[in-house]
Short mmCIF file of C-alpha atoms and ligand atoms in Angstrom, two decimals:
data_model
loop_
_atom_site.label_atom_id
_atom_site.label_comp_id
_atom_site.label_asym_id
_atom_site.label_seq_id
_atom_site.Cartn_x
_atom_site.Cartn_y
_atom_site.Cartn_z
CA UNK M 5 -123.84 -96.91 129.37
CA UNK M 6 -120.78 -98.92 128.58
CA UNK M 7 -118.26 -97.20 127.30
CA UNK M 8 -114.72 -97.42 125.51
CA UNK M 9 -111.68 -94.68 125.23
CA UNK M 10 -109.34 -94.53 123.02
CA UNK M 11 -106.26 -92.85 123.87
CA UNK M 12 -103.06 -91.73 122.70
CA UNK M 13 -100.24 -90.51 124.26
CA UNK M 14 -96.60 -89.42 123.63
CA UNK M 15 -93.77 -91.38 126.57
CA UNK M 16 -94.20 -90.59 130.00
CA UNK M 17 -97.43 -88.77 129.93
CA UNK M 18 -98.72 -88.19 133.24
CA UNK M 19 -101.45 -89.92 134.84
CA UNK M 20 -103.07 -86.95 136.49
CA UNK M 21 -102.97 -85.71 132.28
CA UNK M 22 -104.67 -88.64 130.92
CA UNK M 23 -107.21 -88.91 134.26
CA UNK M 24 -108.50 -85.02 133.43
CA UNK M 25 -108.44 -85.82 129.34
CA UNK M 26 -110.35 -88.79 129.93
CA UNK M 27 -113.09 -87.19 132.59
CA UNK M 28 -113.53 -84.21 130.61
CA UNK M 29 -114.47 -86.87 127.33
CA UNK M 30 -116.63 -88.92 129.24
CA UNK M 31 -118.41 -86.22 130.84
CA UNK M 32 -118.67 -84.80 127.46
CA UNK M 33 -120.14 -88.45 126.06
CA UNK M 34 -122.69 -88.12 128.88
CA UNK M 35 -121.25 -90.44 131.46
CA UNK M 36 -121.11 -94.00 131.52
CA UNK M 37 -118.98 -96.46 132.63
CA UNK M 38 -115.50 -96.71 131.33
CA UNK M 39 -114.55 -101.23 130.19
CA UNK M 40 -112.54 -100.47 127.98
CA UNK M 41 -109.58 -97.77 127.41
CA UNK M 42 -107.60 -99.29 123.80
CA UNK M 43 -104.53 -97.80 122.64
CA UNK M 44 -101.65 -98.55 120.04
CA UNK M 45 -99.32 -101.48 120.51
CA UNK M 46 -96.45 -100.24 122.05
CA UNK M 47 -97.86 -97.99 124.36
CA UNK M 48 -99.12 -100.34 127.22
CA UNK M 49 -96.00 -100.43 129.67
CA UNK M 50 -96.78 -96.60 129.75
CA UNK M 51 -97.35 -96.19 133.99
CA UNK M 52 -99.69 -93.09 133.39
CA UNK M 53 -101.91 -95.40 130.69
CA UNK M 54 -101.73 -98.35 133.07
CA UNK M 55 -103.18 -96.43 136.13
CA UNK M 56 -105.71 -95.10 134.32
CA UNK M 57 -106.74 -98.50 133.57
CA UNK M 58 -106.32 -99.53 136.84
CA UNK M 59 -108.25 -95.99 138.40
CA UNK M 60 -111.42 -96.87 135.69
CA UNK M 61 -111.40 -100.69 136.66
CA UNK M 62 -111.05 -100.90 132.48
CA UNK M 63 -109.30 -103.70 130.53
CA UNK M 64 -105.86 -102.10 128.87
CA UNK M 65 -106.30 -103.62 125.05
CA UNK M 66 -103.79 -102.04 122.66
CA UNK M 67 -103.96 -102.63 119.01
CA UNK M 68 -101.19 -102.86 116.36
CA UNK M 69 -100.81 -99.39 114.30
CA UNK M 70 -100.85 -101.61 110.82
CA UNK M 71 -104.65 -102.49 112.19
CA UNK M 72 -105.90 -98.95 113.18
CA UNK M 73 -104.40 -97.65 110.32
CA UNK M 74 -107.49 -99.39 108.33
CA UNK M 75 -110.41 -97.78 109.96
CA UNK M 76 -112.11 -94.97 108.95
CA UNK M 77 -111.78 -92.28 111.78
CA UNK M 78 -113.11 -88.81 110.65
CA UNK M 79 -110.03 -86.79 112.26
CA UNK M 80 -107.22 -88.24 110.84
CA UNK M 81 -103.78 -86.30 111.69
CA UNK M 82 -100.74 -86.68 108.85
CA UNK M 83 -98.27 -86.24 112.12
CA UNK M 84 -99.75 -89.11 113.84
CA UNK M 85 -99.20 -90.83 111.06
CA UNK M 86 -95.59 -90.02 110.46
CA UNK M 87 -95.08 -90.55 114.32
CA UNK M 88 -97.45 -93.87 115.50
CA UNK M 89 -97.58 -95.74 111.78
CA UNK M 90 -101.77 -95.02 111.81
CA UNK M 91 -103.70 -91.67 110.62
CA UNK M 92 -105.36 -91.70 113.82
CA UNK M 93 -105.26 -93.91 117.43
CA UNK M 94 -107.80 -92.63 119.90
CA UNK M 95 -111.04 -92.86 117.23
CA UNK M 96 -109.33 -95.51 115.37
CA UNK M 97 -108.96 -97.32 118.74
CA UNK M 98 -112.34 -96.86 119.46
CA UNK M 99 -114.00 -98.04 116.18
CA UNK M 100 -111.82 -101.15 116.52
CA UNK M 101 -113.23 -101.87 119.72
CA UNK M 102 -116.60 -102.53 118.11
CA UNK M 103 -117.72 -99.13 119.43
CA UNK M 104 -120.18 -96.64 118.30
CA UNK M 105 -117.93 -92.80 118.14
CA UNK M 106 -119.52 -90.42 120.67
CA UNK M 107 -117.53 -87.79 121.32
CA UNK M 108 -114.29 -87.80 118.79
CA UNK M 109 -110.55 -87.08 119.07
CA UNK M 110 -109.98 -84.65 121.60
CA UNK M 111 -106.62 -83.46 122.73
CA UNK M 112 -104.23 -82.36 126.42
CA UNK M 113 -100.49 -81.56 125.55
CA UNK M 114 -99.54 -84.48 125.34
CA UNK M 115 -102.45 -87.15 124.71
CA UNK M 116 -105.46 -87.48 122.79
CA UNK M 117 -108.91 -89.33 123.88
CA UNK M 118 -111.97 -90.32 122.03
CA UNK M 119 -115.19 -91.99 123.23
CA UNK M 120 -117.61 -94.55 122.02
CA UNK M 121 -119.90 -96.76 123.00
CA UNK M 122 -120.28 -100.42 123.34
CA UNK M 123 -123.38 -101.91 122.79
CA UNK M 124 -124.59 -104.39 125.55
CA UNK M 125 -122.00 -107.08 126.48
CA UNK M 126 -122.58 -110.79 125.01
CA UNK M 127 -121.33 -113.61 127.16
CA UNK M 128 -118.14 -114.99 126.69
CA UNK M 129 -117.17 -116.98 123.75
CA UNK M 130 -117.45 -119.92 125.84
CA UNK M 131 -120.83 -119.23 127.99
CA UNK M 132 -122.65 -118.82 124.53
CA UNK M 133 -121.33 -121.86 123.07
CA UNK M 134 -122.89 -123.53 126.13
CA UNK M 135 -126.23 -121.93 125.50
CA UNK M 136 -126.44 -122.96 122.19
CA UNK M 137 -125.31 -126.54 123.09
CA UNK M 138 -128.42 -126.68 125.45
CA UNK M 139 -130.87 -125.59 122.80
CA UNK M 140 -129.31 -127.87 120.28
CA UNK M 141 -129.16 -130.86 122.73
CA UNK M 142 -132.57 -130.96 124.57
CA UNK M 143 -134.45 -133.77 123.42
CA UNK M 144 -138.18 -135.04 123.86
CA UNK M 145 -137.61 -138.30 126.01
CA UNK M 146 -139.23 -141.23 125.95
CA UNK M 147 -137.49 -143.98 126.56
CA UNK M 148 -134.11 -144.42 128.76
CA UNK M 149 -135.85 -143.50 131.95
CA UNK M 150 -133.57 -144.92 134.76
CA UNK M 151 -134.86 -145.44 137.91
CA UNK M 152 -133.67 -142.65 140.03
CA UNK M 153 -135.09 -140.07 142.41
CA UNK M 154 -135.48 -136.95 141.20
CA UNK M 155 -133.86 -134.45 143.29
CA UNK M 156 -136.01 -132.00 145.19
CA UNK M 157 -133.37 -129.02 145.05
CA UNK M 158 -133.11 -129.78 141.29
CA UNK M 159 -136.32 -129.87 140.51
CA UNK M 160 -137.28 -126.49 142.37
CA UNK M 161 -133.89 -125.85 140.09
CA UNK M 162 -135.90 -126.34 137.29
CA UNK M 163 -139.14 -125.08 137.90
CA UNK M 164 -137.82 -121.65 138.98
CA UNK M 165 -136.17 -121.30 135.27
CA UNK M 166 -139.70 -122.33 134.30
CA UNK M 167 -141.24 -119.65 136.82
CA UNK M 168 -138.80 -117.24 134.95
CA UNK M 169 -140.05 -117.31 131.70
CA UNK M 170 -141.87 -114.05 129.57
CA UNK M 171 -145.52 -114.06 130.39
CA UNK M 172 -148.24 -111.31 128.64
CA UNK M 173 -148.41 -108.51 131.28
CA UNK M 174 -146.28 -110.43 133.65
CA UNK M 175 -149.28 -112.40 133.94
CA UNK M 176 -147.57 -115.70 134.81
CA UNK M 177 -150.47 -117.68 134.03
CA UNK M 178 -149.02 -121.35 134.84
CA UNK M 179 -149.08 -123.16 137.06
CA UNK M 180 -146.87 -126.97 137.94
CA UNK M 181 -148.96 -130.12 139.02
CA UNK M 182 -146.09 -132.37 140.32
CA UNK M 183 -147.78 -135.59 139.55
CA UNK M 184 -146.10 -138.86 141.24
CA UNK M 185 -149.42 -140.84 142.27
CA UNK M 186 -149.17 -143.63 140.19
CA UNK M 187 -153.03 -144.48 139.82
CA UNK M 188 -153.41 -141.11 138.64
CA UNK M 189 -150.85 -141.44 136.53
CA UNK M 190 -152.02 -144.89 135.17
CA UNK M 191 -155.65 -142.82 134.42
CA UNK M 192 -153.44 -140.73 131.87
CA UNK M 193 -151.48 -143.06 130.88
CA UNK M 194 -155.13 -145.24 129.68
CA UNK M 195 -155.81 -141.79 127.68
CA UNK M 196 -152.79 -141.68 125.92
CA UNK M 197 -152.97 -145.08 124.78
CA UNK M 198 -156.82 -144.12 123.77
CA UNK M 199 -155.67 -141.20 121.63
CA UNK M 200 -152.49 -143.73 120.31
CA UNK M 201 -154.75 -146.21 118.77
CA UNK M 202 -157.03 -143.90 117.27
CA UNK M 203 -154.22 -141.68 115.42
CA UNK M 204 -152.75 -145.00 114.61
CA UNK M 205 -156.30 -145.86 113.11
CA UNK M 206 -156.37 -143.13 110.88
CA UNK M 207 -152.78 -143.73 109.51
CA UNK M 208 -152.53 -145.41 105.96
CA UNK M 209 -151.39 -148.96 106.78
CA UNK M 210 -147.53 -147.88 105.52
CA UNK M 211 -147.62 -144.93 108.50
CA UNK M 212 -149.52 -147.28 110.55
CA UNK M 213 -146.40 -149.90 110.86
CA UNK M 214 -143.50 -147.17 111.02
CA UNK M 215 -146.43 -145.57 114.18
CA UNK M 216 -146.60 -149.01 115.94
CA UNK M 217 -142.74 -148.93 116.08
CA UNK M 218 -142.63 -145.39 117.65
CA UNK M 219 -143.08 -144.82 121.50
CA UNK M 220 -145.17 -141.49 122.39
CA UNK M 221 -145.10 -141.40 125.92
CA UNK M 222 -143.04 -142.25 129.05
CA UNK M 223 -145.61 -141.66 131.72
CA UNK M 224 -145.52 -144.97 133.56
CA UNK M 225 -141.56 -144.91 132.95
CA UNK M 226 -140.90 -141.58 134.67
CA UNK M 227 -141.02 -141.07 138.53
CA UNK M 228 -142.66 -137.59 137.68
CA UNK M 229 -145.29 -135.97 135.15
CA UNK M 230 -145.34 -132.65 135.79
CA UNK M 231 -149.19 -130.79 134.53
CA UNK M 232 -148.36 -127.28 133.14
CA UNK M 233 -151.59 -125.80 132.70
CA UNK M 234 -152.91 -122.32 132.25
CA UNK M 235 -155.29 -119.72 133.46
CA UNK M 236 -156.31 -117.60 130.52
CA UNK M 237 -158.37 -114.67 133.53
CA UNK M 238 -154.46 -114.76 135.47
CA UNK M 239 -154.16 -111.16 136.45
CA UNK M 240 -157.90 -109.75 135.71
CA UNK M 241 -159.38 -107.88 133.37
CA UNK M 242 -156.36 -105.07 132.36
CA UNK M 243 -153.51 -107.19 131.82
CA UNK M 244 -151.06 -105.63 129.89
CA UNK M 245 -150.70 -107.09 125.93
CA UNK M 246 -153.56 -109.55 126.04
CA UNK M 247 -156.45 -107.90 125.54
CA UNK M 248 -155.98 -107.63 121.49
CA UNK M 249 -155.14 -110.84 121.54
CA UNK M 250 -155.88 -113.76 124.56
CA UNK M 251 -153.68 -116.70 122.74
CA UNK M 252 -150.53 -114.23 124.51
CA UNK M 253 -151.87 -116.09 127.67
CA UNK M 254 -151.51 -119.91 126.49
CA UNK M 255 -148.06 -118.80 124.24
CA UNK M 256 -146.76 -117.74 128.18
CA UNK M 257 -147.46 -120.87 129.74
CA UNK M 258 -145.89 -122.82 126.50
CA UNK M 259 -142.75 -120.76 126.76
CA UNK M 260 -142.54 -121.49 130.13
CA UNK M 261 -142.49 -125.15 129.19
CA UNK M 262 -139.80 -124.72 127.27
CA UNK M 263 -137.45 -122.95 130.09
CA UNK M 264 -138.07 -125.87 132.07
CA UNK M 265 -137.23 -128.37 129.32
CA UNK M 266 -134.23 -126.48 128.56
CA UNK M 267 -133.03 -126.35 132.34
CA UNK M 268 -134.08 -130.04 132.61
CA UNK M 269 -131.47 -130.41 130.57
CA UNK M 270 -128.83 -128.45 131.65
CA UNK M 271 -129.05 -130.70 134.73
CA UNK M 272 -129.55 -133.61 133.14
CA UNK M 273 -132.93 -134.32 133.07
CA UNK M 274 -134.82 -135.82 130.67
CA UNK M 275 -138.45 -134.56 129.63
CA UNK M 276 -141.02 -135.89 127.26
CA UNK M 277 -143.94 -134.00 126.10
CA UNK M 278 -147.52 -135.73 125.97
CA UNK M 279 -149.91 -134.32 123.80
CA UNK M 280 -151.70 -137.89 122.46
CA UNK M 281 -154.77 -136.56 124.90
CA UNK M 282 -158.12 -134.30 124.31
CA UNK M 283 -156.96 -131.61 126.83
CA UNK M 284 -160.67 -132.09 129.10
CA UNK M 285 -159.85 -135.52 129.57
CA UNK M 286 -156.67 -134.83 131.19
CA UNK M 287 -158.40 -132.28 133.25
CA UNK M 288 -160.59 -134.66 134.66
CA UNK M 289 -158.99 -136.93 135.36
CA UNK M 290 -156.61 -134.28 137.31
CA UNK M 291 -159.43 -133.09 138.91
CA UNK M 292 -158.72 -129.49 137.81
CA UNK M 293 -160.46 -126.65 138.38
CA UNK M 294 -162.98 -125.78 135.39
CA UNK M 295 -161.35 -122.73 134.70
CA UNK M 296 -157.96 -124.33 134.54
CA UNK M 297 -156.37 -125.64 131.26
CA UNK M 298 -154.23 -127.92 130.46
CA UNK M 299 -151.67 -126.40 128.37
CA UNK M 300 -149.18 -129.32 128.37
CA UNK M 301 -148.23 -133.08 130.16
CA UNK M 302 -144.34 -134.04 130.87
CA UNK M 303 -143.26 -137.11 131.64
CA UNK M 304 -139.35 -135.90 133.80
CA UNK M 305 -136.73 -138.28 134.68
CA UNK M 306 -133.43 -139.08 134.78
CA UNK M 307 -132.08 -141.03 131.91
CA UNK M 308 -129.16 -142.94 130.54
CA UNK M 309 -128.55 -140.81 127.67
CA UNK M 310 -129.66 -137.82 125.28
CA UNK M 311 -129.73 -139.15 121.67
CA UNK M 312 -128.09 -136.66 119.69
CA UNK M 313 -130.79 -135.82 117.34
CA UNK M 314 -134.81 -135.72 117.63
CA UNK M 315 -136.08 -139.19 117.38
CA UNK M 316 -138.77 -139.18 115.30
CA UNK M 317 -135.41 -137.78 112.77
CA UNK M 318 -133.55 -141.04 113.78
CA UNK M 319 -136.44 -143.76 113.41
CA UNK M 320 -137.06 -141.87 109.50
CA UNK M 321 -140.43 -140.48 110.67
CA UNK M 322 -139.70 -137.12 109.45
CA UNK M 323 -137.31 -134.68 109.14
CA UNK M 324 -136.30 -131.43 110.05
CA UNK M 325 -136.94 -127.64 107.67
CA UNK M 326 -133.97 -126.12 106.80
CA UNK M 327 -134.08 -122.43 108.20
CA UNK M 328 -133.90 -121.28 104.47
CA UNK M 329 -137.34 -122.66 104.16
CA UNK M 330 -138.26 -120.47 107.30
CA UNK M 331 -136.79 -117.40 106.59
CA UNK M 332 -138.70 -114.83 104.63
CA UNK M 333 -137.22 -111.16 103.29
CA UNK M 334 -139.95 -108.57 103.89
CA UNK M 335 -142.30 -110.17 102.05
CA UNK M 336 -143.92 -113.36 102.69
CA UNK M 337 -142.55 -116.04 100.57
CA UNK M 338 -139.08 -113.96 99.24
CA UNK M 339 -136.38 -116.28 100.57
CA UNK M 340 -133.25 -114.67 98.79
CA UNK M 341 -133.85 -116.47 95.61
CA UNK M 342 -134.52 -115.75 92.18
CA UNK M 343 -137.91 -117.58 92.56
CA UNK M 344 -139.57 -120.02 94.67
CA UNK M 345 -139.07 -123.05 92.02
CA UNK M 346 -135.02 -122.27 92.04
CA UNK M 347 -135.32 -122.09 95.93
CA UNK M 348 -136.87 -125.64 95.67
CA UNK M 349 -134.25 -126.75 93.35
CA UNK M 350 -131.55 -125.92 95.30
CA UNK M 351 -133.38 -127.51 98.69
CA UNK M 352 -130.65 -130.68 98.39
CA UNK M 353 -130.82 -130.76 101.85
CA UNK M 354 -134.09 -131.96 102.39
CA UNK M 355 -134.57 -135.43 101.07
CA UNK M 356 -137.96 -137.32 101.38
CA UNK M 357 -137.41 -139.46 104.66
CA UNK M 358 -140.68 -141.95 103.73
CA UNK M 359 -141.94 -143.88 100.61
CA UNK M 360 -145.72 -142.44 101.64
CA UNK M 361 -148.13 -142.27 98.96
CA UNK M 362 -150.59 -139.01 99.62
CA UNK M 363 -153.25 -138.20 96.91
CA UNK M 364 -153.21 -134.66 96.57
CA UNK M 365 -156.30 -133.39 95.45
CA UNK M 366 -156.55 -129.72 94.26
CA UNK M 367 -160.12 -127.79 94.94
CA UNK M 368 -162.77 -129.73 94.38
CA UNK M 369 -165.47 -131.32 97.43
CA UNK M 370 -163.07 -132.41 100.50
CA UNK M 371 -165.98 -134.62 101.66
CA UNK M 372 -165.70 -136.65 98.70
CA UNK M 373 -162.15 -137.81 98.56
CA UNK M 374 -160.86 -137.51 102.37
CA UNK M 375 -162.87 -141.00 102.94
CA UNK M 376 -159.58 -142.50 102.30
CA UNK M 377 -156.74 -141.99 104.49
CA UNK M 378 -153.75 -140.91 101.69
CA UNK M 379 -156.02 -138.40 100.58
CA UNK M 380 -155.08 -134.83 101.34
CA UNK M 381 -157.17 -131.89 99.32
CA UNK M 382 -156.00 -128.63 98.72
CA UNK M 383 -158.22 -125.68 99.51
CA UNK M 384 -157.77 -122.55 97.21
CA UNK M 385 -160.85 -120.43 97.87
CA UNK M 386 -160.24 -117.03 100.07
CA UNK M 387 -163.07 -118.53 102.41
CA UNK M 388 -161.30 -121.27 105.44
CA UNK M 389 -162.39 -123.88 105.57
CA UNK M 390 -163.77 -126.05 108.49
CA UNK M 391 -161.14 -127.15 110.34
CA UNK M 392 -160.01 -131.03 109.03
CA UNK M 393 -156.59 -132.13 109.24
CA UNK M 394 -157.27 -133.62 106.03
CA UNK M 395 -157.86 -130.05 104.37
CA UNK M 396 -154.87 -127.79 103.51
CA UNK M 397 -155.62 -123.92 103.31
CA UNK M 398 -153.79 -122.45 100.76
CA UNK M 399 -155.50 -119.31 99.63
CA UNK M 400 -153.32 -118.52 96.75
CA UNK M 401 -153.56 -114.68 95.63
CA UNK M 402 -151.58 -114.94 92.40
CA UNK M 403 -150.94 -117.95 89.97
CA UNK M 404 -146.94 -117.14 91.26
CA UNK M 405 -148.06 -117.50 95.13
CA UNK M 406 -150.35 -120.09 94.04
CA UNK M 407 -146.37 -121.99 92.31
CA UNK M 408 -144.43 -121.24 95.76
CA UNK M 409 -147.47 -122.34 98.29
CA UNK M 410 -147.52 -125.69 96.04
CA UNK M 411 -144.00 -125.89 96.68
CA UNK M 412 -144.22 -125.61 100.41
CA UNK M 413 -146.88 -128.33 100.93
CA UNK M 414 -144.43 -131.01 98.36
CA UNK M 415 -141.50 -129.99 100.52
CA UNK M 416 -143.42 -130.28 103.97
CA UNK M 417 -144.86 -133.39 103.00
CA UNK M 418 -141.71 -134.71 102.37
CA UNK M 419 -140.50 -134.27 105.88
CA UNK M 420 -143.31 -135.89 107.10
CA UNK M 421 -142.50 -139.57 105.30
CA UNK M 422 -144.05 -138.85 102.36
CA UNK M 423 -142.38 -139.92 99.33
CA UNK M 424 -144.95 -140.08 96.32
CA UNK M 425 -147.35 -137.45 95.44
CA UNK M 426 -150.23 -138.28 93.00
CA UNK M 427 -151.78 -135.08 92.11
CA UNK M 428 -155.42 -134.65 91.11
CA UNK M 429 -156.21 -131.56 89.78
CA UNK M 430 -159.61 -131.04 90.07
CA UNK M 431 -160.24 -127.11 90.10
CA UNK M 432 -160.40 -125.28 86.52
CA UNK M 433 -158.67 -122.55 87.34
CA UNK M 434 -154.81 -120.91 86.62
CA UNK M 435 -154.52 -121.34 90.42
CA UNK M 436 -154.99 -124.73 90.57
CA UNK M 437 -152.34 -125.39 87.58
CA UNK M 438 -149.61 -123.20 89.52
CA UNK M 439 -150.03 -125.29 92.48
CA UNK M 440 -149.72 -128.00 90.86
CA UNK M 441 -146.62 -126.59 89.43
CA UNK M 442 -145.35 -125.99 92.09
CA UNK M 443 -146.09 -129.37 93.70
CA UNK M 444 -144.31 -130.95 90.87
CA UNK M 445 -141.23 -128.68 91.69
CA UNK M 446 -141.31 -129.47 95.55
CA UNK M 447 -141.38 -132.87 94.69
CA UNK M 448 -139.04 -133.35 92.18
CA UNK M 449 -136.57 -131.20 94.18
CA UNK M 450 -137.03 -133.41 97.65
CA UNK M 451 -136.86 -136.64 95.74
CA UNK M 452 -140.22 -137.36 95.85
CA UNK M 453 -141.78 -139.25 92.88
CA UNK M 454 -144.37 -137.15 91.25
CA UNK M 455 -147.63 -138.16 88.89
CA UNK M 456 -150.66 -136.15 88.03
C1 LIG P 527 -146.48 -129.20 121.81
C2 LIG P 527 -145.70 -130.48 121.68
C3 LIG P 527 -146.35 -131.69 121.81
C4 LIG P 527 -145.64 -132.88 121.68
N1 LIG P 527 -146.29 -134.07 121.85
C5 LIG P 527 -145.60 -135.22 121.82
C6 LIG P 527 -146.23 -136.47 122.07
O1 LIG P 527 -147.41 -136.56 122.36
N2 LIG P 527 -145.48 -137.58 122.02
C7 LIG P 527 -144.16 -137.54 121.70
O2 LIG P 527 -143.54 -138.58 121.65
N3 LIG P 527 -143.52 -136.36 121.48
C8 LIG P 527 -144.20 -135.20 121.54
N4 LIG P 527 -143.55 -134.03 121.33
C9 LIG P 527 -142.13 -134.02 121.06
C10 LIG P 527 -141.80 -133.78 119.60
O3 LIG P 527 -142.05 -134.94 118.85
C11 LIG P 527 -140.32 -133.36 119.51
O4 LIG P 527 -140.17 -132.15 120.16
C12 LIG P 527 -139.82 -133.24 118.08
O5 LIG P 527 -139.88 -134.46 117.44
C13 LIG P 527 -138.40 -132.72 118.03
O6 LIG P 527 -137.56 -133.51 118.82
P1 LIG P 527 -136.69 -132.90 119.99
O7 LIG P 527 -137.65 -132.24 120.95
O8 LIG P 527 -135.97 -134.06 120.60
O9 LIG P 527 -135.75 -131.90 119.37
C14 LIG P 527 -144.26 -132.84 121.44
C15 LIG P 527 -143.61 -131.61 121.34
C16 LIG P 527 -144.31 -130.45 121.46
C17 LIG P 527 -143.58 -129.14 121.37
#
């Protein structure tokens, strides 16, 4: 346990005074380890207070009186006050350390000691703003490759911050197929572009031309894909936290993924994330064994630069949710807001990145209107659906859930290039009309042009 004491002390108190206060408090807190020992300004030049710092291997903070005089402490003394400028020092010195009060003022002749405790240390100001800059600043790569060995130290580097990652029941069910044959890489590099022109098929021709200027993959570019694939039996039959539910084993291998993309990064590495494949083919091709999945493809180099934001954000192919959108107070769709169509007024952020046109059909047959590619229905019955891109679940409970899940879909269309909805209402029911309400609000608050 980590723990902080706050002391105070009349001139020239003795050391051997202070060390016997302070044991007797921390033995009385428990134990622990002693970081801290904070007292009130003026008071650090005392020798005694200093060696007890010194003796504890503690940091000496002091704090002004004007400061501790603010806190709360629950023995408050109106001599102390008269004498140090503050009701109280050792708690006071304690709660203004962050601490939690164990054990409270307690008193020698000539001193008194209190004890808290500190939660868990965060790094530095400076290590955590480094953290943060690596999760803000790893980027999918695809283009910018240079041609340059990779490293072998740095890639083991990386893979053992890969090999760190959380895994259901320690189950570590990845595993890294360092890929630098280039005629096996050319086989998955002919499945991408497979999987490329069909999605581009299915785009409406507006999509289609903003697709064909997008690159998806840098397989060929990279000296090395890396295959991070999964084995969903890893561990046998009792592993610990999957057996309620087995997607913990494929959520393990994909955080893994992301340790290595965010230590690929740290070193400078550049990593782009292929997913334009049916997962078998890949497998094949790879020559895995059947009971091995494929749980993602990288393409890793070294490259001349990390754009500083996602690039399907800087060609205008969409754009990213605010967190407000993401955040949710104890029940599902309360954001903090008055009510889901304020939330979506006030979502200025967000602005429609395309001029798509999507049909939005609401109920009704999906067979009968997804023949066309801008056509999008809305599904409102309790009962899911088969699975169809094309088909949106929204099981609506209330006509007000019905409003905010109409909402969501206007705003999450909009930061996929979407920037006209046409809404066909074909349902009779006072579900349909609040989704469509809410729709309209999305919309109008994304600056998406809205008919129906
Ligand atoms: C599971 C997954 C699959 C992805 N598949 C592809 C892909 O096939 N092609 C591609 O260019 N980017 C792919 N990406 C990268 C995303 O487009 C990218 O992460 C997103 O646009 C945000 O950009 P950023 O990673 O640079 O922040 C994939 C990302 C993930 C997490």
């Amino acid at each position: 346990m980590n723990l902080v004491v706050g002391v105070g002390l009349r001139g020239g108190t003795s050391y051997r005074e202070l060390r016997d206060l302070v044991n007797d408090v921390v033995a009385e807190a428990g134990g622990g380890v002693v970081r801290v020992v904070v007292t009130v300004e003026g008071r650090e030049a005392e020798p005694g207070l200093q060696r007890l710092a010194a003796a504890l291997g503690a940091e000496l903070h002091t704090v002004p009186a004007a400061e501790l005089s603010r806190l709360p402490a629950p023995t408050p003394s109106e001599q102390v006050e008269l004498l140090a400028g503050t009701p109280s020092v050792a708690e006071a010195a304690v709660l203004v350390a962050g601490a939690d009060l164990l054990v409270p003022k307690r008193r020698s002749p000539n001193a008194t000691a209190a004890v808290g405790r500190l939660p868990a240390p965060a790094y530095t100001a400076g290590e955590r703003e480094v953290v943060h800059r690596v999760l803000a600043e790893r980027r999918d790569v695809r283009r910018g490759f240079i041609d340059r060995p990779i490293d072998d130290d740095l890639l083991m580097r990386v893979l053992e911050s890969a090999h760190r990652a959380p895994s259901v029941g320690l189950s570590q069910p990845w595993d890294f197929l360092l890929i630098r044959d280039i005629a096996t890489r050319r086989k998955v590099h002919d499945l991408a572009t497979a999987q490329r022109d069909a999605f581009a098929a299915s785009l409406p021709p507006d999509r289609r031309q903003a697709f064909d200027g997008l690159k998806i993959e840098a397989i060929l570019d990279t000296p090395l894909n890396i295959a991070v694939t999964c084995d969903p039996g890893r561990g046998g039959r009792h592993v610990l936290g999957r057996h309620a539910d087995p997607r913990t084993t494929w959520f393990s291998a994909a955080i893994a993924i992301q340790n290595l993309w965010l230590a690929a990064r740290a070193e400078g590495l550049g990593v782009g994330w292929v997913s334009f494949f049916e997962p078998g083919e890949v497998a094949a091709v790879l020559d895995l064994p059947a009971h091995i999945e494929l749980v993602g493809y990288l393409c890793v180099g070294h490259v001349e630069e990390f754009a500083p934001a996602p690039e399907l954000v800087r060609s205008g192919w969409a754009a990213r949710r605010p967190l407000a959108w993401a955040v949710h107070y104890d029940q599902w769709g309360q954001r903090g807001t008055t009510s889901i169509e304020d939330d979506a007024a006030q979502a200025g952020k967000a602005q429609a990145v395309g001029k798509q046109s999507v049909r939005v059909v609401v109920g009704g047959d999906a067979a009968e209107h997804l023949e066309l590619a801008d056509a999008l229905v809305v599904h409102l019955g309790s009962e899911k659906p088969v699975a169809d891109f094309g088909v949106l679940w929204r099981p609506a409970r209330t006509p007000v859930e019905a409003v905010e899940l109409g909402v969501e879909v206007a705003r999450d269309l909009a930061l996929q290039g979407v920037g006209e909805l046409v809404v066909q209402v074909v349902e009779q029911s006072e579900l349909a009309d609040g989704l469509a309400r809410g729709l309209r609000a999305g919309a109008l608050a994304c600056g998406v042009a809205w008919s129906g």
